[in-house]
Amino acid sequence: MQLDLKKLFDAEEQVLPFSMELDLSGVEQWGDRPFKTPIVIKGEVQNRAGIVTVRYDADYILSASCARCLEPVEQKKHQEFFHTVVRKLNQQEDDDYLVCEDGILDMDTLAQDDILLELPIRMLCSEDCKGLCPMCGCNLNKETCSCQEPVWETNRRVKAFDNLEWSDEEEDQNLPS
């Protein structure tokens, strides 16, 4: 969605409300596509005393696998964003302002960048998730196993993972240091 802010820059005390849906279903994160449904965005651009600001809320559902036990996880998210918009900067570069020289603000790109920067590093089904047994692979949240401490081979792999196929290049990257 392109917002035309030309009139807003010239007229004080003006408000431009907007709402949109943003489809990020093609975005990949954590080896998954976490945006199964469109993101609902509602906000407004306002010129108050010659200062143009854009404020908006983003509501969406993140879907991924738990980083510890691999169970599916969904989290409802509500985020609020705020930016000051200027036509040009007097200084070289300033990350505090959005520069909109032609008066057109690309809300799709702005919202996508804001949302992706706020994504968590990983998702967990719960903070106390026990994960998977490194020996047999059972979900320790659902069952207990009688496995002992993992026995590391000389190549530092757990035996339960021996059936996985690794290329030599992947194997070197996945070994603990």
PDB file of N, CA and C in Angstrom, residues 53-159:
ATOM      1  N   THR A  53       3.993  12.137  11.557  1.00  0.00           N
ATOM      2  CA  THR A  53       4.289  10.855  12.198  1.00  0.00           C
ATOM      3  C   THR A  53       3.364   9.781  11.641  1.00  0.00           C
ATOM      4  N   VAL A  54       3.867   8.576  11.623  1.00  0.00           N
ATOM      5  CA  VAL A  54       3.050   7.422  11.258  1.00  0.00           C
ATOM      6  C   VAL A  54       3.043   6.475  12.455  1.00  0.00           C
ATOM      7  N   ARG A  55       1.840   6.100  12.876  1.00  0.00           N
ATOM      8  CA  ARG A  55       1.624   5.168  13.983  1.00  0.00           C
ATOM      9  C   ARG A  55       0.742   4.056  13.464  1.00  0.00           C
ATOM     10  N   TYR A  56       1.102   2.825  13.795  1.00  0.00           N
ATOM     11  CA  TYR A  56       0.232   1.722  13.391  1.00  0.00           C
ATOM     12  C   TYR A  56       0.410   0.524  14.301  1.00  0.00           C
ATOM     13  N   ASP A  57      -0.639  -0.294  14.332  1.00  0.00           N
ATOM     14  CA  ASP A  57      -0.643  -1.548  15.075  1.00  0.00           C
ATOM     15  C   ASP A  57      -0.635  -2.694  14.076  1.00  0.00           C
ATOM     16  N   ALA A  58       0.063  -3.753  14.428  1.00  0.00           N
ATOM     17  CA  ALA A  58       0.100  -4.960  13.609  1.00  0.00           C
ATOM     18  C   ALA A  58      -0.355  -6.134  14.470  1.00  0.00           C
ATOM     19  N   ASP A  59      -1.357  -6.858  13.990  1.00  0.00           N
ATOM     20  CA  ASP A  59      -1.868  -8.046  14.679  1.00  0.00           C
ATOM     21  C   ASP A  59      -1.690  -9.252  13.766  1.00  0.00           C
ATOM     22  N   TYR A  60      -1.096 -10.310  14.320  1.00  0.00           N
ATOM     23  CA  TYR A  60      -0.850 -11.499  13.508  1.00  0.00           C
ATOM     24  C   TYR A  60      -0.612 -12.707  14.398  1.00  0.00           C
ATOM     25  N   ILE A  61      -0.548 -13.854  13.760  1.00  0.00           N
ATOM     26  CA  ILE A  61      -0.278 -15.113  14.447  1.00  0.00           C
ATOM     27  C   ILE A  61       1.018 -15.692  13.879  1.00  0.00           C
ATOM     28  N   LEU A  62       1.956 -15.981  14.777  1.00  0.00           N
ATOM     29  CA  LEU A  62       3.199 -16.639  14.380  1.00  0.00           C
ATOM     30  C   LEU A  62       3.022 -18.140  14.546  1.00  0.00           C
ATOM     31  N   SER A  63       3.406 -18.908  13.539  1.00  0.00           N
ATOM     32  CA  SER A  63       3.326 -20.367  13.589  1.00  0.00           C
ATOM     33  C   SER A  63       4.701 -20.943  13.272  1.00  0.00           C
ATOM     34  N   ALA A  64       5.175 -21.817  14.148  1.00  0.00           N
ATOM     35  CA  ALA A  64       6.477 -22.446  13.924  1.00  0.00           C
ATOM     36  C   ALA A  64       6.562 -23.709  14.772  1.00  0.00           C
ATOM     37  N   SER A  65       7.713 -24.336  14.745  1.00  0.00           N
ATOM     38  CA  SER A  65       7.973 -25.493  15.595  1.00  0.00           C
ATOM     39  C   SER A  65       8.778 -25.029  16.798  1.00  0.00           C
ATOM     40  N   CYS A  66       8.507 -25.624  17.939  1.00  0.00           N
ATOM     41  CA  CYS A  66       9.264 -25.319  19.156  1.00  0.00           C
ATOM     42  C   CYS A  66      10.739 -25.628  18.889  1.00  0.00           C
ATOM     43  N   ALA A  67      11.610 -24.747  19.304  1.00  0.00           N
ATOM     44  CA  ALA A  67      13.041 -24.920  19.073  1.00  0.00           C
ATOM     45  C   ALA A  67      13.643 -26.057  19.896  1.00  0.00           C
ATOM     46  N   ARG A  68      12.920 -26.524  20.920  1.00  0.00           N
ATOM     47  CA  ARG A  68      13.443 -27.604  21.761  1.00  0.00           C
ATOM     48  C   ARG A  68      12.798 -28.958  21.472  1.00  0.00           C
ATOM     49  N   CYS A  69      11.461 -28.996  21.362  1.00  0.00           N
ATOM     50  CA  CYS A  69      10.782 -30.290  21.221  1.00  0.00           C
ATOM     51  C   CYS A  69      10.165 -30.500  19.836  1.00  0.00           C
ATOM     52  N   LEU A  70      10.199 -29.510  18.992  1.00  0.00           N
ATOM     53  CA  LEU A  70       9.709 -29.553  17.609  1.00  0.00           C
ATOM     54  C   LEU A  70       8.189 -29.654  17.488  1.00  0.00           C
ATOM     55  N   GLU A  71       7.450 -29.456  18.576  1.00  0.00           N
ATOM     56  CA  GLU A  71       5.981 -29.443  18.522  1.00  0.00           C
ATOM     57  C   GLU A  71       5.524 -28.139  17.870  1.00  0.00           C
ATOM     58  N   PRO A  72       4.379 -28.160  17.168  1.00  0.00           N
ATOM     59  CA  PRO A  72       3.871 -26.919  16.574  1.00  0.00           C
ATOM     60  C   PRO A  72       3.511 -25.893  17.653  1.00  0.00           C
ATOM     61  N   VAL A  73       3.819 -24.630  17.377  1.00  0.00           N
ATOM     62  CA  VAL A  73       3.553 -23.531  18.303  1.00  0.00           C
ATOM     63  C   VAL A  73       2.892 -22.398  17.534  1.00  0.00           C
ATOM     64  N   GLU A  74       1.869 -21.806  18.136  1.00  0.00           N
ATOM     65  CA  GLU A  74       1.251 -20.596  17.572  1.00  0.00           C
ATOM     66  C   GLU A  74       1.205 -19.541  18.651  1.00  0.00           C
ATOM     67  N   GLN A  75       1.574 -18.316  18.288  1.00  0.00           N
ATOM     68  CA  GLN A  75       1.535 -17.202  19.229  1.00  0.00           C
ATOM     69  C   GLN A  75       0.833 -16.021  18.566  1.00  0.00           C
ATOM     70  N   LYS A  76      -0.165 -15.460  19.272  1.00  0.00           N
ATOM     71  CA  LYS A  76      -0.803 -14.238  18.799  1.00  0.00           C
ATOM     72  C   LYS A  76       0.096 -13.074  19.178  1.00  0.00           C
ATOM     73  N   LYS A  77       0.293 -12.178  18.229  1.00  0.00           N
ATOM     74  CA  LYS A  77       1.163 -11.024  18.463  1.00  0.00           C
ATOM     75  C   LYS A  77       0.398  -9.737  18.181  1.00  0.00           C
ATOM     76  N   HIS A  78       0.662  -8.744  19.008  1.00  0.00           N
ATOM     77  CA  HIS A  78       0.163  -7.384  18.789  1.00  0.00           C
ATOM     78  C   HIS A  78       1.353  -6.461  19.000  1.00  0.00           C
ATOM     79  N   GLN A  79       1.681  -5.693  17.974  1.00  0.00           N
ATOM     80  CA  GLN A  79       2.814  -4.781  18.082  1.00  0.00           C
ATOM     81  C   GLN A  79       2.394  -3.392  17.636  1.00  0.00           C
ATOM     82  N   GLU A  80       3.003  -2.399  18.250  1.00  0.00           N
ATOM     83  CA  GLU A  80       2.748  -1.005  17.901  1.00  0.00           C
ATOM     84  C   GLU A  80       4.036  -0.396  17.378  1.00  0.00           C
ATOM     85  N   PHE A  81       3.907   0.387  16.302  1.00  0.00           N
ATOM     86  CA  PHE A  81       5.075   1.009  15.689  1.00  0.00           C
ATOM     87  C   PHE A  81       4.828   2.502  15.521  1.00  0.00           C
ATOM     88  N   PHE A  82       5.901   3.274  15.587  1.00  0.00           N
ATOM     89  CA  PHE A  82       5.836   4.724  15.482  1.00  0.00           C
ATOM     90  C   PHE A  82       7.070   5.215  14.731  1.00  0.00           C
ATOM     91  N   HIS A  83       6.856   6.103  13.763  1.00  0.00           N
ATOM     92  CA  HIS A  83       7.970   6.685  13.004  1.00  0.00           C
ATOM     93  C   HIS A  83       7.691   8.158  12.748  1.00  0.00           C
ATOM     94  N   THR A  84       8.749   8.954  12.695  1.00  0.00           N
ATOM     95  CA  THR A  84       8.660  10.347  12.265  1.00  0.00           C
ATOM     96  C   THR A  84       9.093  10.380  10.809  1.00  0.00           C
ATOM     97  N   VAL A  85       8.288  11.042   9.979  1.00  0.00           N
ATOM     98  CA  VAL A  85       8.530  11.076   8.538  1.00  0.00           C
ATOM     99  C   VAL A  85       8.979  12.478   8.135  1.00  0.00           C
ATOM    100  N   VAL A  86      10.042  12.556   7.334  1.00  0.00           N
ATOM    101  CA  VAL A  86      10.540  13.836   6.827  1.00  0.00           C
ATOM    102  C   VAL A  86      10.724  13.743   5.315  1.00  0.00           C
ATOM    103  N   ARG A  87      10.712  14.917   4.674  1.00  0.00           N
ATOM    104  CA  ARG A  87      10.959  14.934   3.222  1.00  0.00           C
ATOM    105  C   ARG A  87      12.439  14.791   2.904  1.00  0.00           C
ATOM    106  N   LYS A  88      13.286  15.404   3.719  1.00  0.00           N
ATOM    107  CA  LYS A  88      14.738  15.277   3.526  1.00  0.00           C
ATOM    108  C   LYS A  88      15.430  15.515   4.851  1.00  0.00           C
ATOM    109  N   LEU A  89      16.673  15.098   4.915  1.00  0.00           N
ATOM    110  CA  LEU A  89      17.481  15.251   6.121  1.00  0.00           C
ATOM    111  C   LEU A  89      18.495  16.365   5.930  1.00  0.00           C
ATOM    112  N   ASN A  90      18.750  17.105   6.974  1.00  0.00           N
ATOM    113  CA  ASN A  90      19.787  18.139   6.927  1.00  0.00           C
ATOM    114  C   ASN A  90      21.164  17.530   7.120  1.00  0.00           C
ATOM    115  N   GLN A  91      21.213  16.417   7.838  1.00  0.00           N
ATOM    116  CA  GLN A  91      22.477  15.742   8.095  1.00  0.00           C
ATOM    117  C   GLN A  91      22.619  14.571   7.132  1.00  0.00           C
ATOM    118  N   GLN A  92      23.766  13.892   7.206  1.00  0.00           N
ATOM    119  CA  GLN A  92      24.047  12.780   6.309  1.00  0.00           C
ATOM    120  C   GLN A  92      23.014  11.667   6.408  1.00  0.00           C
ATOM    121  N   GLU A  93      23.003  10.969   7.540  1.00  0.00           N
ATOM    122  CA  GLU A  93      22.074   9.863   7.725  1.00  0.00           C
ATOM    123  C   GLU A  93      21.585   9.865   9.154  1.00  0.00           C
ATOM    124  N   ASP A  94      20.324   9.540   9.324  1.00  0.00           N
ATOM    125  CA  ASP A  94      19.752   9.495  10.662  1.00  0.00           C
ATOM    126  C   ASP A  94      18.673   8.435  10.672  1.00  0.00           C
ATOM    127  N   ASP A  95      18.894   7.367  11.451  1.00  0.00           N
ATOM    128  CA  ASP A  95      17.950   6.255  11.498  1.00  0.00           C
ATOM    129  C   ASP A  95      16.688   6.583  12.286  1.00  0.00           C
ATOM    130  N   ASP A  96      16.649   7.751  12.915  1.00  0.00           N
ATOM    131  CA  ASP A  96      15.475   8.135  13.691  1.00  0.00           C
ATOM    132  C   ASP A  96      14.327   8.614  12.820  1.00  0.00           C
ATOM    133  N   TYR A  97      14.589   8.897  11.551  1.00  0.00           N
ATOM    134  CA  TYR A  97      13.569   9.447  10.666  1.00  0.00           C
ATOM    135  C   TYR A  97      13.411   8.598   9.417  1.00  0.00           C
ATOM    136  N   LEU A  98      12.171   8.567   8.902  1.00  0.00           N
ATOM    137  CA  LEU A  98      11.899   7.968   7.602  1.00  0.00           C
ATOM    138  C   LEU A  98      11.952   9.078   6.571  1.00  0.00           C
ATOM    139  N   VAL A  99      12.759   8.917   5.566  1.00  0.00           N
ATOM    140  CA  VAL A  99      12.855   9.930   4.519  1.00  0.00           C
ATOM    141  C   VAL A  99      11.880   9.574   3.406  1.00  0.00           C
ATOM    142  N   CYS A 100      11.038  10.532   3.069  1.00  0.00           N
ATOM    143  CA  CYS A 100      10.001  10.336   2.057  1.00  0.00           C
ATOM    144  C   CYS A 100      10.048  11.529   1.107  1.00  0.00           C
ATOM    145  N   GLU A 101      11.101  11.558   0.282  1.00  0.00           N
ATOM    146  CA  GLU A 101      11.362  12.718  -0.582  1.00  0.00           C
ATOM    147  C   GLU A 101      10.234  13.003  -1.561  1.00  0.00           C
ATOM    148  N   ASP A 102       9.671  11.963  -2.153  1.00  0.00           N
ATOM    149  CA  ASP A 102       8.622  12.160  -3.159  1.00  0.00           C
ATOM    150  C   ASP A 102       7.223  12.246  -2.552  1.00  0.00           C
ATOM    151  N   GLY A 103       7.129  12.139  -1.230  1.00  0.00           N
ATOM    152  CA  GLY A 103       5.828  12.241  -0.570  1.00  0.00           C
ATOM    153  C   GLY A 103       5.024  10.949  -0.578  1.00  0.00           C
ATOM    154  N   ILE A 104       5.609   9.868  -1.081  1.00  0.00           N
ATOM    155  CA  ILE A 104       4.917   8.571  -1.129  1.00  0.00           C
ATOM    156  C   ILE A 104       5.586   7.635  -0.125  1.00  0.00           C
ATOM    157  N   LEU A 105       4.792   7.075   0.794  1.00  0.00           N
ATOM    158  CA  LEU A 105       5.300   6.154   1.803  1.00  0.00           C
ATOM    159  C   LEU A 105       4.839   4.739   1.466  1.00  0.00           C
ATOM    160  N   ASP A 106       5.786   3.836   1.297  1.00  0.00           N
ATOM    161  CA  ASP A 106       5.483   2.434   0.985  1.00  0.00           C
ATOM    162  C   ASP A 106       5.248   1.693   2.299  1.00  0.00           C
ATOM    163  N   MET A 107       3.988   1.558   2.679  1.00  0.00           N
ATOM    164  CA  MET A 107       3.636   0.911   3.948  1.00  0.00           C
ATOM    165  C   MET A 107       3.935  -0.581   3.946  1.00  0.00           C
ATOM    166  N   ASP A 108       3.852  -1.246   2.802  1.00  0.00           N
ATOM    167  CA  ASP A 108       4.168  -2.682   2.742  1.00  0.00           C
ATOM    168  C   ASP A 108       5.604  -2.935   3.190  1.00  0.00           C
ATOM    169  N   THR A 109       6.527  -2.181   2.625  1.00  0.00           N
ATOM    170  CA  THR A 109       7.941  -2.353   2.958  1.00  0.00           C
ATOM    171  C   THR A 109       8.222  -1.939   4.394  1.00  0.00           C
ATOM    172  N   LEU A 110       7.653  -0.815   4.818  1.00  0.00           N
ATOM    173  CA  LEU A 110       7.868  -0.342   6.186  1.00  0.00           C
ATOM    174  C   LEU A 110       7.364  -1.359   7.207  1.00  0.00           C
ATOM    175  N   ALA A 111       6.137  -1.830   7.027  1.00  0.00           N
ATOM    176  CA  ALA A 111       5.556  -2.787   7.970  1.00  0.00           C
ATOM    177  C   ALA A 111       6.326  -4.107   7.959  1.00  0.00           C
ATOM    178  N   GLN A 112       6.694  -4.588   6.781  1.00  0.00           N
ATOM    179  CA  GLN A 112       7.445  -5.841   6.702  1.00  0.00           C
ATOM    180  C   GLN A 112       8.775  -5.711   7.448  1.00  0.00           C
ATOM    181  N   ASP A 113       9.498  -4.630   7.218  1.00  0.00           N
ATOM    182  CA  ASP A 113      10.780  -4.435   7.904  1.00  0.00           C
ATOM    183  C   ASP A 113      10.596  -4.351   9.410  1.00  0.00           C
ATOM    184  N   ASP A 114       9.603  -3.569   9.858  1.00  0.00           N
ATOM    185  CA  ASP A 114       9.356  -3.430  11.297  1.00  0.00           C
ATOM    186  C   ASP A 114       9.035  -4.773  11.946  1.00  0.00           C
ATOM    187  N   ILE A 115       8.154  -5.535  11.322  1.00  0.00           N
ATOM    188  CA  ILE A 115       7.705  -6.811  11.899  1.00  0.00           C
ATOM    189  C   ILE A 115       8.834  -7.836  11.913  1.00  0.00           C
ATOM    190  N   LEU A 116       9.573  -7.950  10.820  1.00  0.00           N
ATOM    191  CA  LEU A 116      10.654  -8.936  10.762  1.00  0.00           C
ATOM    192  C   LEU A 116      11.766  -8.620  11.767  1.00  0.00           C
ATOM    193  N   LEU A 117      12.010  -7.338  12.012  1.00  0.00           N
ATOM    194  CA  LEU A 117      13.026  -6.969  12.991  1.00  0.00           C
ATOM    195  C   LEU A 117      12.598  -7.297  14.423  1.00  0.00           C
ATOM    196  N   GLU A 118      11.315  -7.419  14.664  1.00  0.00           N
ATOM    197  CA  GLU A 118      10.802  -7.699  16.004  1.00  0.00           C
ATOM    198  C   GLU A 118      10.547  -9.189  16.265  1.00  0.00           C
ATOM    199  N   LEU A 119      10.782 -10.044  15.275  1.00  0.00           N
ATOM    200  CA  LEU A 119      10.542 -11.474  15.480  1.00  0.00           C
ATOM    201  C   LEU A 119      11.491 -12.036  16.534  1.00  0.00           C
ATOM    202  N   PRO A 120      11.006 -12.968  17.336  1.00  0.00           N
ATOM    203  CA  PRO A 120      11.897 -13.592  18.320  1.00  0.00           C
ATOM    204  C   PRO A 120      12.963 -14.431  17.620  1.00  0.00           C
ATOM    205  N   ILE A 121      14.061 -14.664  18.305  1.00  0.00           N
ATOM    206  CA  ILE A 121      15.144 -15.477  17.744  1.00  0.00           C
ATOM    207  C   ILE A 121      14.684 -16.917  17.556  1.00  0.00           C
ATOM    208  N   ARG A 122      13.891 -17.398  18.502  1.00  0.00           N
ATOM    209  CA  ARG A 122      13.345 -18.754  18.413  1.00  0.00           C
ATOM    210  C   ARG A 122      12.005 -18.772  19.138  1.00  0.00           C
ATOM    211  N   MET A 123      11.214 -19.784  18.851  1.00  0.00           N
ATOM    212  CA  MET A 123       9.928 -19.937  19.520  1.00  0.00           C
ATOM    213  C   MET A 123       9.951 -21.205  20.360  1.00  0.00           C
ATOM    214  N   LEU A 124       9.350 -21.124  21.537  1.00  0.00           N
ATOM    215  CA  LEU A 124       9.247 -22.271  22.433  1.00  0.00           C
ATOM    216  C   LEU A 124       7.782 -22.534  22.737  1.00  0.00           C
ATOM    217  N   CYS A 125       7.427 -23.803  22.939  1.00  0.00           N
ATOM    218  CA  CYS A 125       6.048 -24.131  23.310  1.00  0.00           C
ATOM    219  C   CYS A 125       5.767 -23.651  24.725  1.00  0.00           C
ATOM    220  N   SER A 126       6.793 -23.652  25.590  1.00  0.00           N
ATOM    221  CA  SER A 126       6.705 -23.075  26.936  1.00  0.00           C
ATOM    222  C   SER A 126       8.136 -22.816  27.409  1.00  0.00           C
ATOM    223  N   GLU A 127       8.273 -21.908  28.354  1.00  0.00           N
ATOM    224  CA  GLU A 127       9.609 -21.575  28.859  1.00  0.00           C
ATOM    225  C   GLU A 127      10.295 -22.777  29.518  1.00  0.00           C
ATOM    226  N   ASP A 128       9.507 -23.696  30.074  1.00  0.00           N
ATOM    227  CA  ASP A 128      10.103 -24.855  30.741  1.00  0.00           C
ATOM    228  C   ASP A 128      10.085 -26.115  29.876  1.00  0.00           C
ATOM    229  N   CYS A 129      10.051 -25.940  28.556  1.00  0.00           N
ATOM    230  CA  CYS A 129      10.080 -27.087  27.644  1.00  0.00           C
ATOM    231  C   CYS A 129      11.348 -27.896  27.877  1.00  0.00           C
ATOM    232  N   LYS A 130      11.190 -29.222  27.993  1.00  0.00           N
ATOM    233  CA  LYS A 130      12.320 -30.106  28.274  1.00  0.00           C
ATOM    234  C   LYS A 130      13.031 -30.562  27.005  1.00  0.00           C
ATOM    235  N   GLY A 131      12.379 -30.406  25.853  1.00  0.00           N
ATOM    236  CA  GLY A 131      13.018 -30.775  24.601  1.00  0.00           C
ATOM    237  C   GLY A 131      12.961 -32.259  24.299  1.00  0.00           C
ATOM    238  N   LEU A 132      13.894 -32.702  23.451  1.00  0.00           N
ATOM    239  CA  LEU A 132      13.970 -34.095  23.031  1.00  0.00           C
ATOM    240  C   LEU A 132      15.144 -34.787  23.721  1.00  0.00           C
ATOM    241  N   CYS A 133      14.977 -36.071  23.981  1.00  0.00           N
ATOM    242  CA  CYS A 133      16.085 -36.863  24.522  1.00  0.00           C
ATOM    243  C   CYS A 133      17.161 -36.958  23.433  1.00  0.00           C
ATOM    244  N   PRO A 134      18.405 -36.651  23.753  1.00  0.00           N
ATOM    245  CA  PRO A 134      19.449 -36.721  22.725  1.00  0.00           C
ATOM    246  C   PRO A 134      19.805 -38.149  22.319  1.00  0.00           C
ATOM    247  N   MET A 135      19.343 -39.127  23.103  1.00  0.00           N
ATOM    248  CA  MET A 135      19.655 -40.521  22.772  1.00  0.00           C
ATOM    249  C   MET A 135      18.572 -41.155  21.904  1.00  0.00           C
ATOM    250  N   CYS A 136      17.325 -41.127  22.396  1.00  0.00           N
ATOM    251  CA  CYS A 136      16.257 -41.835  21.676  1.00  0.00           C
ATOM    252  C   CYS A 136      15.330 -40.890  20.910  1.00  0.00           C
ATOM    253  N   GLY A 137      15.401 -39.606  21.207  1.00  0.00           N
ATOM    254  CA  GLY A 137      14.597 -38.631  20.474  1.00  0.00           C
ATOM    255  C   GLY A 137      13.177 -38.460  20.986  1.00  0.00           C
ATOM    256  N   CYS A 138      12.806 -39.055  22.108  1.00  0.00           N
ATOM    257  CA  CYS A 138      11.444 -38.905  22.616  1.00  0.00           C
ATOM    258  C   CYS A 138      11.237 -37.488  23.159  1.00  0.00           C
ATOM    259  N   ASN A 139       9.992 -37.027  23.096  1.00  0.00           N
ATOM    260  CA  ASN A 139       9.640 -35.706  23.615  1.00  0.00           C
ATOM    261  C   ASN A 139       9.557 -35.817  25.135  1.00  0.00           C
ATOM    262  N   LEU A 140      10.480 -35.194  25.831  1.00  0.00           N
ATOM    263  CA  LEU A 140      10.566 -35.310  27.286  1.00  0.00           C
ATOM    264  C   LEU A 140       9.447 -34.559  28.010  1.00  0.00           C
ATOM    265  N   ASN A 141       8.659 -33.764  27.297  1.00  0.00           N
ATOM    266  CA  ASN A 141       7.486 -33.122  27.887  1.00  0.00           C
ATOM    267  C   ASN A 141       6.331 -34.107  28.011  1.00  0.00           C
ATOM    268  N   LYS A 142       6.321 -35.133  27.154  1.00  0.00           N
ATOM    269  CA  LYS A 142       5.206 -36.083  27.104  1.00  0.00           C
ATOM    270  C   LYS A 142       5.525 -37.432  27.735  1.00  0.00           C
ATOM    271  N   GLU A 143       6.779 -37.813  27.764  1.00  0.00           N
ATOM    272  CA  GLU A 143       7.154 -39.123  28.289  1.00  0.00           C
ATOM    273  C   GLU A 143       8.561 -39.067  28.868  1.00  0.00           C
ATOM    274  N   THR A 144       8.861 -40.047  29.674  1.00  0.00           N
ATOM    275  CA  THR A 144      10.220 -40.162  30.199  1.00  0.00           C
ATOM    276  C   THR A 144      10.873 -41.364  29.535  1.00  0.00           C
ATOM    277  N   CYS A 145      12.160 -41.342  29.504  1.00  0.00           N
ATOM    278  CA  CYS A 145      12.876 -42.476  28.909  1.00  0.00           C
ATOM    279  C   CYS A 145      13.908 -42.973  29.909  1.00  0.00           C
ATOM    280  N   SER A 146      14.460 -44.123  29.630  1.00  0.00           N
ATOM    281  CA  SER A 146      15.443 -44.705  30.547  1.00  0.00           C
ATOM    282  C   SER A 146      16.861 -44.554  30.006  1.00  0.00           C
ATOM    283  N   CYS A 147      17.029 -43.607  29.116  1.00  0.00           N
ATOM    284  CA  CYS A 147      18.354 -43.400  28.528  1.00  0.00           C
ATOM    285  C   CYS A 147      19.321 -42.812  29.546  1.00  0.00           C
ATOM    286  N   GLN A 148      20.584 -43.173  29.398  1.00  0.00           N
ATOM    287  CA  GLN A 148      21.652 -42.620  30.223  1.00  0.00           C
ATOM    288  C   GLN A 148      22.124 -41.315  29.578  1.00  0.00           C
ATOM    289  N   GLU A 149      23.133 -40.719  30.146  1.00  0.00           N
ATOM    290  CA  GLU A 149      23.745 -39.541  29.546  1.00  0.00           C
ATOM    291  C   GLU A 149      24.202 -39.898  28.130  1.00  0.00           C
ATOM    292  N   PRO A 150      24.154 -38.965  27.218  1.00  0.00           N
ATOM    293  CA  PRO A 150      24.575 -39.283  25.848  1.00  0.00           C
ATOM    294  C   PRO A 150      26.048 -39.687  25.781  1.00  0.00           C
ATOM    295  N   VAL A 151      26.313 -40.681  24.929  1.00  0.00           N
ATOM    296  CA  VAL A 151      27.681 -41.133  24.711  1.00  0.00           C
ATOM    297  C   VAL A 151      28.136 -40.508  23.405  1.00  0.00           C
ATOM    298  N   TRP A 152      29.164 -39.704  23.501  1.00  0.00           N
ATOM    299  CA  TRP A 152      29.649 -39.010  22.308  1.00  0.00           C
ATOM    300  C   TRP A 152      30.674 -39.866  21.599  1.00  0.00           C
ATOM    301  N   GLU A 153      30.507 -39.968  20.304  1.00  0.00           N
ATOM    302  CA  GLU A 153      31.476 -40.671  19.470  1.00  0.00           C
ATOM    303  C   GLU A 153      32.695 -39.765  19.307  1.00  0.00           C
ATOM    304  N   THR A 154      33.728 -40.292  18.685  1.00  0.00           N
ATOM    305  CA  THR A 154      34.929 -39.483  18.485  1.00  0.00           C
ATOM    306  C   THR A 154      34.656 -38.298  17.562  1.00  0.00           C
ATOM    307  N   ASN A 155      33.664 -38.431  16.677  1.00  0.00           N
ATOM    308  CA  ASN A 155      33.332 -37.301  15.805  1.00  0.00           C
ATOM    309  C   ASN A 155      32.306 -36.380  16.463  1.00  0.00           C
ATOM    310  N   ARG A 156      32.057 -36.583  17.772  1.00  0.00           N
ATOM    311  CA  ARG A 156      31.234 -35.727  18.627  1.00  0.00           C
ATOM    312  C   ARG A 156      29.759 -35.720  18.231  1.00  0.00           C
ATOM    313  N   ARG A 157      29.260 -36.809  17.698  1.00  0.00           N
ATOM    314  CA  ARG A 157      27.847 -36.938  17.378  1.00  0.00           C
ATOM    315  C   ARG A 157      27.168 -37.857  18.367  1.00  0.00           C
ATOM    316  N   VAL A 158      25.915 -37.615  18.673  1.00  0.00           N
ATOM    317  CA  VAL A 158      25.150 -38.505  19.535  1.00  0.00           C
ATOM    318  C   VAL A 158      24.687 -39.689  18.696  1.00  0.00           C
ATOM    319  N   LYS A 159      24.725 -40.895  19.253  1.00  0.00           N
ATOM    320  CA  LYS A 159      24.388 -42.110  18.504  1.00  0.00           C
ATOM    321  C   LYS A 159      22.996 -42.074  17.894  1.00  0.00           C
TER     322      LYS A 159
END
